[in-house]
Tab-separated table of C-alpha atoms in Angstrom:
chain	number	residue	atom	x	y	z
A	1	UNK	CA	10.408	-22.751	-45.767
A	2	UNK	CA	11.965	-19.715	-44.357
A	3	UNK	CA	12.292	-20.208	-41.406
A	4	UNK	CA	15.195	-21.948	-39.468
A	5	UNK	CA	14.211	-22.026	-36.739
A	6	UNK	CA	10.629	-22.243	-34.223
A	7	UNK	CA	10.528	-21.539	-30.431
A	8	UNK	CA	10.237	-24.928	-28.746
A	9	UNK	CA	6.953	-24.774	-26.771
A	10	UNK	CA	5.316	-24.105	-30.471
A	11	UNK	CA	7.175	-26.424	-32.538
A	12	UNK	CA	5.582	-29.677	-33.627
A	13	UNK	CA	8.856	-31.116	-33.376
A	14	UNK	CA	8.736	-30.710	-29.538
A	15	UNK	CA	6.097	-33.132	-29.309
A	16	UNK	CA	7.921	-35.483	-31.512
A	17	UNK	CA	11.228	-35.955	-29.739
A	18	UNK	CA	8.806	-37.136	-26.704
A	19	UNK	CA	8.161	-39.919	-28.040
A	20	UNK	CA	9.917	-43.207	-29.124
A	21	UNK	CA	8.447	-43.450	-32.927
A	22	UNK	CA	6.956	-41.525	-35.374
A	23	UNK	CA	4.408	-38.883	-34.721
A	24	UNK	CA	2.556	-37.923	-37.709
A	25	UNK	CA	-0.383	-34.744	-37.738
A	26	UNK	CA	-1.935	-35.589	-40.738
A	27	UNK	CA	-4.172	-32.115	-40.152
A	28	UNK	CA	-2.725	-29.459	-37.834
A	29	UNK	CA	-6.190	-27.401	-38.323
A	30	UNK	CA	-8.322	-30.656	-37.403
A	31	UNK	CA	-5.967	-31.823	-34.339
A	32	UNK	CA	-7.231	-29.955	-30.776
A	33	UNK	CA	-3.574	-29.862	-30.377
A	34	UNK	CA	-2.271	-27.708	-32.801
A	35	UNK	CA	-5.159	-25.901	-34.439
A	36	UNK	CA	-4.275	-22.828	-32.693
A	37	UNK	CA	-0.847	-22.781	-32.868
A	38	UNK	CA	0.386	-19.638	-34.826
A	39	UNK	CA	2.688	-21.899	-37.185
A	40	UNK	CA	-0.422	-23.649	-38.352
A	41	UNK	CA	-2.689	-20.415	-38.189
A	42	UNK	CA	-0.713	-17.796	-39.602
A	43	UNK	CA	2.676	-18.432	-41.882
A	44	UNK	CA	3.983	-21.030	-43.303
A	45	UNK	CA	0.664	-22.707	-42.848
A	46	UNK	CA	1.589	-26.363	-41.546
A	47	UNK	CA	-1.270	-28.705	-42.250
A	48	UNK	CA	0.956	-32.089	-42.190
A	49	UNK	CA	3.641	-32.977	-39.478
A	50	UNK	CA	5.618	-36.177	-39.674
A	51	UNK	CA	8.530	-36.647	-37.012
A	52	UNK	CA	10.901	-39.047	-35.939
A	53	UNK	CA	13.368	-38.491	-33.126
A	54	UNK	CA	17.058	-38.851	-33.682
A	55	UNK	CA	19.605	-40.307	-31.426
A	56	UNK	CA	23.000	-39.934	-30.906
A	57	UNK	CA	25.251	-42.655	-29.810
A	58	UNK	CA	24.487	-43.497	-26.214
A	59	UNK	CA	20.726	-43.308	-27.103
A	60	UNK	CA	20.402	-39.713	-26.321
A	61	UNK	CA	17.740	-37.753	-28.630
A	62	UNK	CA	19.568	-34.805	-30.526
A	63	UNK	CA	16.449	-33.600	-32.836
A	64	UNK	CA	14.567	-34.907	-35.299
A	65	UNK	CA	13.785	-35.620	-39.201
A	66	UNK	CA	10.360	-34.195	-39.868
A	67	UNK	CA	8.554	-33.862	-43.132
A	68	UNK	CA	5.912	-30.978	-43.104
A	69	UNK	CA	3.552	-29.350	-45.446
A	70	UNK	CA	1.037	-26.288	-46.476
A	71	UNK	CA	-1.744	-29.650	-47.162
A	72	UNK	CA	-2.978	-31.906	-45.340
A	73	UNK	CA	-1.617	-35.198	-46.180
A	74	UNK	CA	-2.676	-39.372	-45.785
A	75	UNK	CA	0.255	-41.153	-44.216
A	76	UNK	CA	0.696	-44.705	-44.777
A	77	UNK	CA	1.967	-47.623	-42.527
A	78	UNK	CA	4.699	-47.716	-45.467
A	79	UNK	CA	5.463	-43.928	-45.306
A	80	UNK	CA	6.288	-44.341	-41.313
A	81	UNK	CA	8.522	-47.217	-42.270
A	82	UNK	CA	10.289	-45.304	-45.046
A	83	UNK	CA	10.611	-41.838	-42.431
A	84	UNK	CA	12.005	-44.062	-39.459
A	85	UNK	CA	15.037	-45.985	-42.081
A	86	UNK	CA	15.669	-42.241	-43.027
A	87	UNK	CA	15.871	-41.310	-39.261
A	88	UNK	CA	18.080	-44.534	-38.767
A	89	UNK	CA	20.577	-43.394	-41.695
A	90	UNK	CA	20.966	-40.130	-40.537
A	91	UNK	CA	21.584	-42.021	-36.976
A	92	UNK	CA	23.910	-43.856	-38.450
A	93	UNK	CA	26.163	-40.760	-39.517
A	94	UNK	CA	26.015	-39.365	-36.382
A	95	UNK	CA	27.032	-42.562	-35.310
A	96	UNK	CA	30.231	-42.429	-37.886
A	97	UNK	CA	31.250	-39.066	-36.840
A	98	UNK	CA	31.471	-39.320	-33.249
A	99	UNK	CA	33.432	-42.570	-34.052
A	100	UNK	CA	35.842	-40.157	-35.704
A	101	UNK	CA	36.457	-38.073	-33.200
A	102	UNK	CA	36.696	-39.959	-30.481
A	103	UNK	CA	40.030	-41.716	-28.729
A	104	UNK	CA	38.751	-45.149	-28.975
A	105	UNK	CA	41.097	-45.989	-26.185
A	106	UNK	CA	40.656	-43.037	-24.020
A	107	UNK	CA	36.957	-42.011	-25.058
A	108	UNK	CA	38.360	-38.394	-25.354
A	109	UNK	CA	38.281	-36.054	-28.222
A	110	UNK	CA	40.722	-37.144	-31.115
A	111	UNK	CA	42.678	-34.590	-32.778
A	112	UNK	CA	40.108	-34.129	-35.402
A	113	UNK	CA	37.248	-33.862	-32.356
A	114	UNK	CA	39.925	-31.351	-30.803
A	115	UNK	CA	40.400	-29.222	-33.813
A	116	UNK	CA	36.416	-29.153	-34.834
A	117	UNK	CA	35.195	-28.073	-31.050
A	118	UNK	CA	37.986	-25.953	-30.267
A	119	UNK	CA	38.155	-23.684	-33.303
A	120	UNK	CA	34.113	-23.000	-32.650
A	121	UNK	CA	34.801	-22.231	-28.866
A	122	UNK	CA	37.854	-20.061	-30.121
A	123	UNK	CA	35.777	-18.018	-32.381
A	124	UNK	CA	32.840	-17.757	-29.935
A	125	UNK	CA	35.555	-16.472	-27.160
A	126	UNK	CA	36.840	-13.532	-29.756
A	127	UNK	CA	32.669	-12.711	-30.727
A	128	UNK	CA	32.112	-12.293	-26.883
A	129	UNK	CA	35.211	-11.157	-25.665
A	130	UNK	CA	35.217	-14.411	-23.094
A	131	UNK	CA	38.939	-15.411	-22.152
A	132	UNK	CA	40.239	-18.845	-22.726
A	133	UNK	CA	43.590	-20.840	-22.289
A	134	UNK	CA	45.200	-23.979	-24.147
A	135	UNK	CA	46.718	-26.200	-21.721
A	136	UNK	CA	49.283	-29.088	-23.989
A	137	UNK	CA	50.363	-32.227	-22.014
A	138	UNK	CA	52.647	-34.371	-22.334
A	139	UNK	CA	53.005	-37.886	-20.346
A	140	UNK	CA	56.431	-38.444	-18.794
A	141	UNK	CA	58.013	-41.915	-19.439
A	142	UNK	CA	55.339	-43.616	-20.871
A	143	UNK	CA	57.544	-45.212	-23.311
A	144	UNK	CA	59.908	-46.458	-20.619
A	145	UNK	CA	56.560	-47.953	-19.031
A	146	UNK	CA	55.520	-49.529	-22.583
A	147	UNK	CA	59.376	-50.862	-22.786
A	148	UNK	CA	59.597	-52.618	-19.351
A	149	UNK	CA	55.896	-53.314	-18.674
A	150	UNK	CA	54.169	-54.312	-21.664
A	151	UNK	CA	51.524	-52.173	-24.070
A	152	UNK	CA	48.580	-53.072	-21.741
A	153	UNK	CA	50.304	-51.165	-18.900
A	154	UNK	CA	51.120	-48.464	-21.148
A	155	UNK	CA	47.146	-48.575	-22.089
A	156	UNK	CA	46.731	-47.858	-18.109
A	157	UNK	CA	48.234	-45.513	-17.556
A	158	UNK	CA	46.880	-43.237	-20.952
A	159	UNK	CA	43.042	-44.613	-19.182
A	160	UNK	CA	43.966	-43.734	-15.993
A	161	UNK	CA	45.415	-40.177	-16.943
A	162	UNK	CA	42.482	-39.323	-19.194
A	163	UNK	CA	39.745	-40.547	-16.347
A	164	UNK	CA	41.820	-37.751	-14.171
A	165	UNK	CA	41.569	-35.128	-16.932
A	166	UNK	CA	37.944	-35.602	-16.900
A	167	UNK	CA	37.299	-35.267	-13.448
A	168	UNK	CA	39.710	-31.807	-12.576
A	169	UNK	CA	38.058	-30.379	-15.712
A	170	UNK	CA	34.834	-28.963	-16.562
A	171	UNK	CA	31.471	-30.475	-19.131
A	172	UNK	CA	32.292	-27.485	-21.157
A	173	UNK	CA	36.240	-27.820	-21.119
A	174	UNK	CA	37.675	-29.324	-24.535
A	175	UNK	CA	39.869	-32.274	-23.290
A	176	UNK	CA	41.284	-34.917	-25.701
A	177	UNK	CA	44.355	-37.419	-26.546
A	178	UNK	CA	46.646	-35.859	-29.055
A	179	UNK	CA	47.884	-38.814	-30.057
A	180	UNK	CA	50.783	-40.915	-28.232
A	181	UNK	CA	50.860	-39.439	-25.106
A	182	UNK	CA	49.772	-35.796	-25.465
A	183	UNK	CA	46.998	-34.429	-24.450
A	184	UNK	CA	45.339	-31.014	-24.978
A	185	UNK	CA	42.960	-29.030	-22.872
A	186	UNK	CA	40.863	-25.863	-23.779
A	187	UNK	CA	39.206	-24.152	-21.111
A	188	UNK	CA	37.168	-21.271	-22.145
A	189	UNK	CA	35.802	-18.530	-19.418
A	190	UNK	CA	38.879	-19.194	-17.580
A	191	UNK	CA	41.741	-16.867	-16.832
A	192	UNK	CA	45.210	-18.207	-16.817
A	193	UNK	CA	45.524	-18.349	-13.006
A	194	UNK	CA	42.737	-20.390	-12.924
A	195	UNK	CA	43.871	-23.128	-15.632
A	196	UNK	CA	46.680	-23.061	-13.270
A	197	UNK	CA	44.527	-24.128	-10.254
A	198	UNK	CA	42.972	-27.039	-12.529
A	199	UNK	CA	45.793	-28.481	-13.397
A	200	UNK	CA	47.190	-28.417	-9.956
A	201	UNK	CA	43.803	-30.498	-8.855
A	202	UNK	CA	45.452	-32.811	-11.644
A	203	UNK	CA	48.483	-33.056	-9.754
A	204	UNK	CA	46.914	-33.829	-6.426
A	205	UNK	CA	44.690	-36.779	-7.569
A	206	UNK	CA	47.458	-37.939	-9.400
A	207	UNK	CA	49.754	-37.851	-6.323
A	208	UNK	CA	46.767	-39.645	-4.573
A	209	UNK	CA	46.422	-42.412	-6.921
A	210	UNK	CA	50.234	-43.103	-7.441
A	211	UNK	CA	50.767	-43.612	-3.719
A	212	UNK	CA	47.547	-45.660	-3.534
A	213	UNK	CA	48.489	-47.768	-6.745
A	214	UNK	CA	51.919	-48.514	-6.216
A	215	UNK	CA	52.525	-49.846	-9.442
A	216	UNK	CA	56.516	-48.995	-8.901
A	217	UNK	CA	56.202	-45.901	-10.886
A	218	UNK	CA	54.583	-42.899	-11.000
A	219	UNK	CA	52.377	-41.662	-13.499
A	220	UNK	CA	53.493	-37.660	-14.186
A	221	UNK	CA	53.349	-35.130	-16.965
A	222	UNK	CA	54.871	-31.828	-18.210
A	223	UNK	CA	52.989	-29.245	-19.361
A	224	UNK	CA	52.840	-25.549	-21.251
A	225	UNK	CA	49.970	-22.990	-20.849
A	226	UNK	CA	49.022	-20.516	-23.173
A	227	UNK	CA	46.632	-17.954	-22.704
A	228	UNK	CA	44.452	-17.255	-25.375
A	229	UNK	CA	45.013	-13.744	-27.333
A	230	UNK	CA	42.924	-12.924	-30.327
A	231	UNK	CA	45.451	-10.817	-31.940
A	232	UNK	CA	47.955	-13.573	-32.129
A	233	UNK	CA	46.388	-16.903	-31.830
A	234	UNK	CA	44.377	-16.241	-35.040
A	235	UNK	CA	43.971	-20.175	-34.886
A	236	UNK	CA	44.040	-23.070	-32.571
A	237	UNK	CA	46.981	-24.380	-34.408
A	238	UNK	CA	48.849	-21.454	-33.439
A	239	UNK	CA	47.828	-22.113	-29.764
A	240	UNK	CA	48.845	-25.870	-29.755
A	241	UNK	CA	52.260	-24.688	-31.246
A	242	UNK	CA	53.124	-22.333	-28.683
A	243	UNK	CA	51.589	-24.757	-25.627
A	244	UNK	CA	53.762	-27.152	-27.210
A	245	UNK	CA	56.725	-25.263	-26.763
A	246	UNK	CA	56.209	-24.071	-23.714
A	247	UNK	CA	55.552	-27.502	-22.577
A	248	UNK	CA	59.217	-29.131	-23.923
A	249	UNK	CA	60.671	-25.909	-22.251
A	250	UNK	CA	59.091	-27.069	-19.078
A	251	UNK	CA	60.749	-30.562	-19.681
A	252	UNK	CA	63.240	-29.741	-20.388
A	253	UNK	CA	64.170	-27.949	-17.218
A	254	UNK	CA	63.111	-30.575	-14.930
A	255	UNK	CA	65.287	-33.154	-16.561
Protein backbone atom coordinates (compact mmCIF):
# COMPACT_ATOMS: atom_id res chain seq x y z
CA UNK A 1 0.00 0.00 0.00
CA UNK A 2 0.73 3.61 -0.24
CA UNK A 3 -0.64 4.92 2.10
CA UNK A 4 0.61 5.45 5.75
CA UNK A 5 -1.71 6.59 7.08
CA UNK A 6 -6.09 6.74 7.15
CA UNK A 7 -8.20 9.32 9.09
CA UNK A 8 -9.59 7.49 12.10
CA UNK A 9 -13.40 7.72 11.74
CA UNK A 10 -12.70 5.76 8.20
CA UNK A 11 -10.17 3.35 9.18
CA UNK A 12 -11.13 -0.26 9.73
CA UNK A 13 -8.63 -0.30 12.30
CA UNK A 14 -10.80 2.07 14.45
CA UNK A 15 -13.29 -0.49 14.85
CA UNK A 16 -10.72 -3.00 15.74
CA UNK A 17 -8.96 -1.44 18.70
CA UNK A 18 -12.72 -1.43 20.23
CA UNK A 19 -12.71 -4.53 20.78
CA UNK A 20 -10.87 -7.19 22.93
CA UNK A 21 -10.04 -9.88 19.97
CA UNK A 22 -9.82 -10.13 16.53
CA UNK A 23 -12.13 -8.45 14.14
CA UNK A 24 -11.97 -9.86 10.78
CA UNK A 25 -14.20 -8.23 7.44
CA UNK A 26 -13.91 -10.98 5.33
CA UNK A 27 -15.87 -8.58 2.52
CA UNK A 28 -15.75 -4.81 3.05
CA UNK A 29 -18.24 -4.47 -0.14
CA UNK A 30 -20.74 -7.15 1.45
CA UNK A 31 -20.52 -5.72 5.21
CA UNK A 32 -23.40 -2.68 5.75
CA UNK A 33 -20.56 -1.32 7.65
CA UNK A 34 -18.00 -0.56 5.39
CA UNK A 35 -19.40 -0.88 1.89
CA UNK A 36 -19.41 2.75 1.53
CA UNK A 37 -16.45 3.69 2.99
CA UNK A 38 -14.14 5.46 0.39
CA UNK A 39 -11.08 3.08 1.35
CA UNK A 40 -13.15 0.16 0.23
CA UNK A 41 -14.92 2.12 -2.71
CA UNK A 42 -12.32 4.00 -4.30
CA UNK A 43 -8.29 3.25 -3.78
CA UNK A 44 -6.59 0.81 -2.48
CA UNK A 45 -9.73 -1.23 -2.71
CA UNK A 46 -9.91 -3.13 0.79
CA UNK A 47 -12.07 -6.19 0.45
CA UNK A 48 -10.47 -8.17 3.60
CA UNK A 49 -9.77 -6.61 7.13
CA UNK A 50 -8.23 -8.65 9.89
CA UNK A 51 -7.28 -6.73 13.23
CA UNK A 52 -6.05 -7.34 16.49
CA UNK A 53 -5.49 -4.65 19.09
CA UNK A 54 -2.13 -4.16 20.68
CA UNK A 55 -1.33 -3.33 24.20
CA UNK A 56 1.24 -1.76 25.89
CA UNK A 57 2.34 -2.65 29.30
CA UNK A 58 -0.32 -1.58 31.75
CA UNK A 59 -2.96 -3.01 29.32
CA UNK A 60 -3.42 0.15 27.46
CA UNK A 61 -4.25 -0.35 23.54
CA UNK A 62 -1.49 1.48 21.38
CA UNK A 63 -2.75 0.26 17.71
CA UNK A 64 -3.06 -2.66 16.07
CA UNK A 65 -1.63 -5.57 13.66
CA UNK A 66 -4.03 -5.81 10.76
CA UNK A 67 -3.73 -7.85 7.63
CA UNK A 68 -5.76 -6.34 4.65
CA UNK A 69 -6.34 -7.02 1.06
CA UNK A 70 -7.67 -5.91 -2.65
CA UNK A 71 -9.85 -9.74 -2.32
CA UNK A 72 -12.02 -10.89 -0.35
CA UNK A 73 -10.65 -13.54 1.77
CA UNK A 74 -12.03 -16.92 4.08
CA UNK A 75 -10.56 -16.61 7.54
CA UNK A 76 -10.12 -19.58 9.57
CA UNK A 77 -10.48 -20.28 13.39
CA UNK A 78 -6.60 -21.15 12.84
CA UNK A 79 -5.80 -17.86 10.98
CA UNK A 80 -7.32 -15.77 14.16
CA UNK A 81 -5.12 -17.90 16.36
CA UNK A 82 -2.01 -17.39 14.24
CA UNK A 83 -2.93 -13.15 13.93
CA UNK A 84 -3.54 -12.87 17.84
CA UNK A 85 0.29 -14.92 18.76
CA UNK A 86 1.59 -12.31 16.16
CA UNK A 87 -0.24 -9.47 18.08
CA UNK A 88 1.12 -11.09 21.40
CA UNK A 89 4.88 -11.06 20.00
CA UNK A 90 4.79 -7.74 18.92
CA UNK A 91 3.24 -7.12 22.64
CA UNK A 92 5.86 -8.68 23.91
CA UNK A 93 8.53 -6.16 22.38
CA UNK A 94 6.79 -3.41 23.45
CA UNK A 95 6.84 -5.04 26.57
CA UNK A 96 10.92 -5.40 26.34
CA UNK A 97 11.43 -1.89 25.42
CA UNK A 98 9.63 -0.07 27.97
CA UNK A 99 11.49 -2.49 30.36
CA UNK A 100 14.57 -0.79 28.95
CA UNK A 101 13.85 2.39 29.56
CA UNK A 102 12.44 2.46 32.56
CA UNK A 103 14.15 3.00 36.31
CA UNK A 104 12.98 -0.21 37.66
CA UNK A 105 13.36 1.33 41.05
CA UNK A 106 12.01 4.70 40.41
CA UNK A 107 9.56 3.87 37.40
CA UNK A 108 11.13 6.96 35.64
CA UNK A 109 12.79 7.22 32.34
CA UNK A 110 16.34 5.51 32.31
CA UNK A 111 19.05 7.18 30.59
CA UNK A 112 18.37 5.37 27.44
CA UNK A 113 14.33 6.40 27.88
CA UNK A 114 15.89 10.00 28.58
CA UNK A 115 18.07 10.18 25.58
CA UNK A 116 15.31 8.51 23.02
CA UNK A 117 12.29 11.06 24.20
CA UNK A 118 14.34 13.97 24.70
CA UNK A 119 16.29 14.16 21.46
CA UNK A 120 12.61 13.87 19.57
CA UNK A 121 11.16 16.73 21.83
CA UNK A 122 14.54 18.65 21.12
CA UNK A 123 14.18 18.42 17.46
CA UNK A 124 10.41 19.10 17.49
CA UNK A 125 11.25 22.41 19.73
CA UNK A 126 13.94 23.69 16.87
CA UNK A 127 11.04 22.58 13.81
CA UNK A 128 8.50 24.84 15.74
CA UNK A 129 10.50 27.30 17.26
CA UNK A 130 8.88 26.14 20.90
CA UNK A 131 11.41 26.95 23.85
CA UNK A 132 12.58 24.32 26.20
CA UNK A 133 15.00 23.97 29.26
CA UNK A 134 17.15 20.96 30.76
CA UNK A 135 16.94 20.98 34.37
CA UNK A 136 20.13 18.22 35.90
CA UNK A 137 19.74 17.14 39.58
CA UNK A 138 21.68 15.95 41.76
CA UNK A 139 20.66 14.37 45.35
CA UNK A 140 22.63 15.77 48.28
CA UNK A 141 24.07 13.15 50.74
CA UNK A 142 22.51 10.26 49.62
CA UNK A 143 25.57 8.32 50.07
CA UNK A 144 25.99 9.49 53.66
CA UNK A 145 22.23 8.20 54.02
CA UNK A 146 23.20 4.73 52.24
CA UNK A 147 26.44 4.69 54.73
CA UNK A 148 24.63 5.24 58.10
CA UNK A 149 21.12 3.98 57.23
CA UNK A 150 21.25 1.07 55.13
CA UNK A 151 20.50 0.67 51.05
CA UNK A 152 16.71 0.37 51.72
CA UNK A 153 16.72 3.91 53.16
CA UNK A 154 18.81 5.06 50.45
CA UNK A 155 16.00 3.30 48.07
CA UNK A 156 13.53 5.90 49.97
CA UNK A 157 14.64 8.49 49.58
CA UNK A 158 15.52 8.04 45.39
CA UNK A 159 11.25 6.79 45.57
CA UNK A 160 10.34 9.49 47.50
CA UNK A 161 12.31 12.19 45.39
CA UNK A 162 11.15 10.78 42.06
CA UNK A 163 7.22 10.57 43.35
CA UNK A 164 7.95 14.56 43.99
CA UNK A 165 9.43 15.05 40.50
CA UNK A 166 6.35 13.63 39.12
CA UNK A 167 3.95 15.58 40.82
CA UNK A 168 5.72 19.48 40.37
CA UNK A 169 6.15 18.42 36.73
CA UNK A 170 4.02 18.13 33.81
CA UNK A 171 2.51 14.56 31.54
CA UNK A 172 4.50 16.05 28.79
CA UNK A 173 7.76 16.96 30.86
CA UNK A 174 10.72 14.34 30.28
CA UNK A 175 11.67 13.34 33.91
CA UNK A 176 14.00 10.36 34.65
CA UNK A 177 16.85 8.83 37.08
CA UNK A 178 20.24 9.37 35.59
CA UNK A 179 21.63 6.86 37.34
CA UNK A 180 22.91 7.05 41.15
CA UNK A 181 21.36 9.93 42.27
CA UNK A 182 20.89 12.28 39.30
CA UNK A 183 18.12 13.10 37.81
CA UNK A 184 17.25 15.01 34.61
CA UNK A 185 14.24 17.02 33.62
CA UNK A 186 13.20 18.41 30.12
CA UNK A 187 10.48 20.72 30.00
CA UNK A 188 9.53 21.83 26.63
CA UNK A 189 7.09 25.07 26.04
CA UNK A 190 8.60 26.45 29.06
CA UNK A 191 10.74 29.52 29.44
CA UNK A 192 13.54 29.49 31.89
CA UNK A 193 11.71 31.54 34.55
CA UNK A 194 9.20 29.16 34.56
CA UNK A 195 11.44 25.87 35.04
CA UNK A 196 12.50 28.03 37.82
CA UNK A 197 8.99 28.20 39.39
CA UNK A 198 8.74 24.22 39.00
CA UNK A 199 11.47 23.43 40.65
CA UNK A 200 10.76 25.76 43.45
CA UNK A 201 7.19 23.73 43.85
CA UNK A 202 9.94 20.88 44.26
CA UNK A 203 11.42 22.60 47.03
CA UNK A 204 8.24 23.34 48.89
CA UNK A 205 6.81 19.75 48.94
CA UNK A 206 10.04 18.65 49.77
CA UNK A 207 10.28 21.06 52.75
CA UNK A 208 6.71 19.73 53.57
CA UNK A 209 7.52 16.18 53.61
CA UNK A 210 10.94 16.46 55.48
CA UNK A 211 9.32 18.24 58.42
CA UNK A 212 6.39 15.79 58.29
CA UNK A 213 8.79 12.66 57.98
CA UNK A 214 11.32 13.37 60.37
CA UNK A 215 13.50 10.74 59.41
CA UNK A 216 16.59 12.87 61.10
CA UNK A 217 17.62 14.14 57.79
CA UNK A 218 16.53 15.96 55.12
CA UNK A 219 16.14 14.93 51.74
CA UNK A 220 17.71 18.03 49.37
CA UNK A 221 19.28 18.47 45.98
CA UNK A 222 21.45 20.84 43.87
CA UNK A 223 20.68 21.70 40.67
CA UNK A 224 21.84 23.53 37.13
CA UNK A 225 19.40 24.93 34.48
CA UNK A 226 20.04 25.33 31.03
CA UNK A 227 17.96 26.90 28.65
CA UNK A 228 17.65 25.36 25.50
CA UNK A 229 19.42 27.23 22.36
CA UNK A 230 19.37 25.63 18.97
CA UNK A 231 22.50 27.16 17.83
CA UNK A 232 24.51 25.62 20.57
CA UNK A 233 22.81 22.70 22.07
CA UNK A 234 22.93 20.89 18.68
CA UNK A 235 22.25 17.76 21.01
CA UNK A 236 20.85 16.76 24.29
CA UNK A 237 24.22 15.59 25.29
CA UNK A 238 25.44 18.96 24.99
CA UNK A 239 22.54 20.14 27.26
CA UNK A 240 23.13 17.49 30.04
CA UNK A 241 26.88 18.61 29.96
CA UNK A 242 26.35 22.11 30.55
CA UNK A 243 23.24 21.41 33.27
CA UNK A 244 25.76 19.30 34.74
CA UNK A 245 28.11 21.90 35.25
CA UNK A 246 26.10 24.34 36.22
CA UNK A 247 24.70 22.07 38.75
CA UNK A 248 28.38 21.13 40.60
CA UNK A 249 28.90 25.00 40.36
CA UNK A 250 25.77 25.35 42.36
CA UNK A 251 27.25 22.76 44.89
CA UNK A 252 29.77 23.75 45.10
CA UNK A 253 28.93 27.15 46.45
CA UNK A 254 26.62 26.02 49.03
CA UNK A 255 29.16 23.74 50.59
Amino acid sequence: MELSETPRDISFCGHAILGDGAFVIPDALQDERFCDNPMVAGPPHVRFYAGCPLRGPGGRKLGTLCIIDSKPRAFSDEDVEMLVDLALMVEREFSAIEWATVDELTGLSNRRGFMMLAQHSLQLCTRQNIPAALVFIDLDYLKQVNDQLGHAEGDWVLVTFAQHLMKAFRGSDVVARLGGDEFLVLLTNHSEAAAESAMARLQQALDATNEAEARGYDISFSHGLVEFDPKRHHTIGALISQGDSLMYKTKKARR
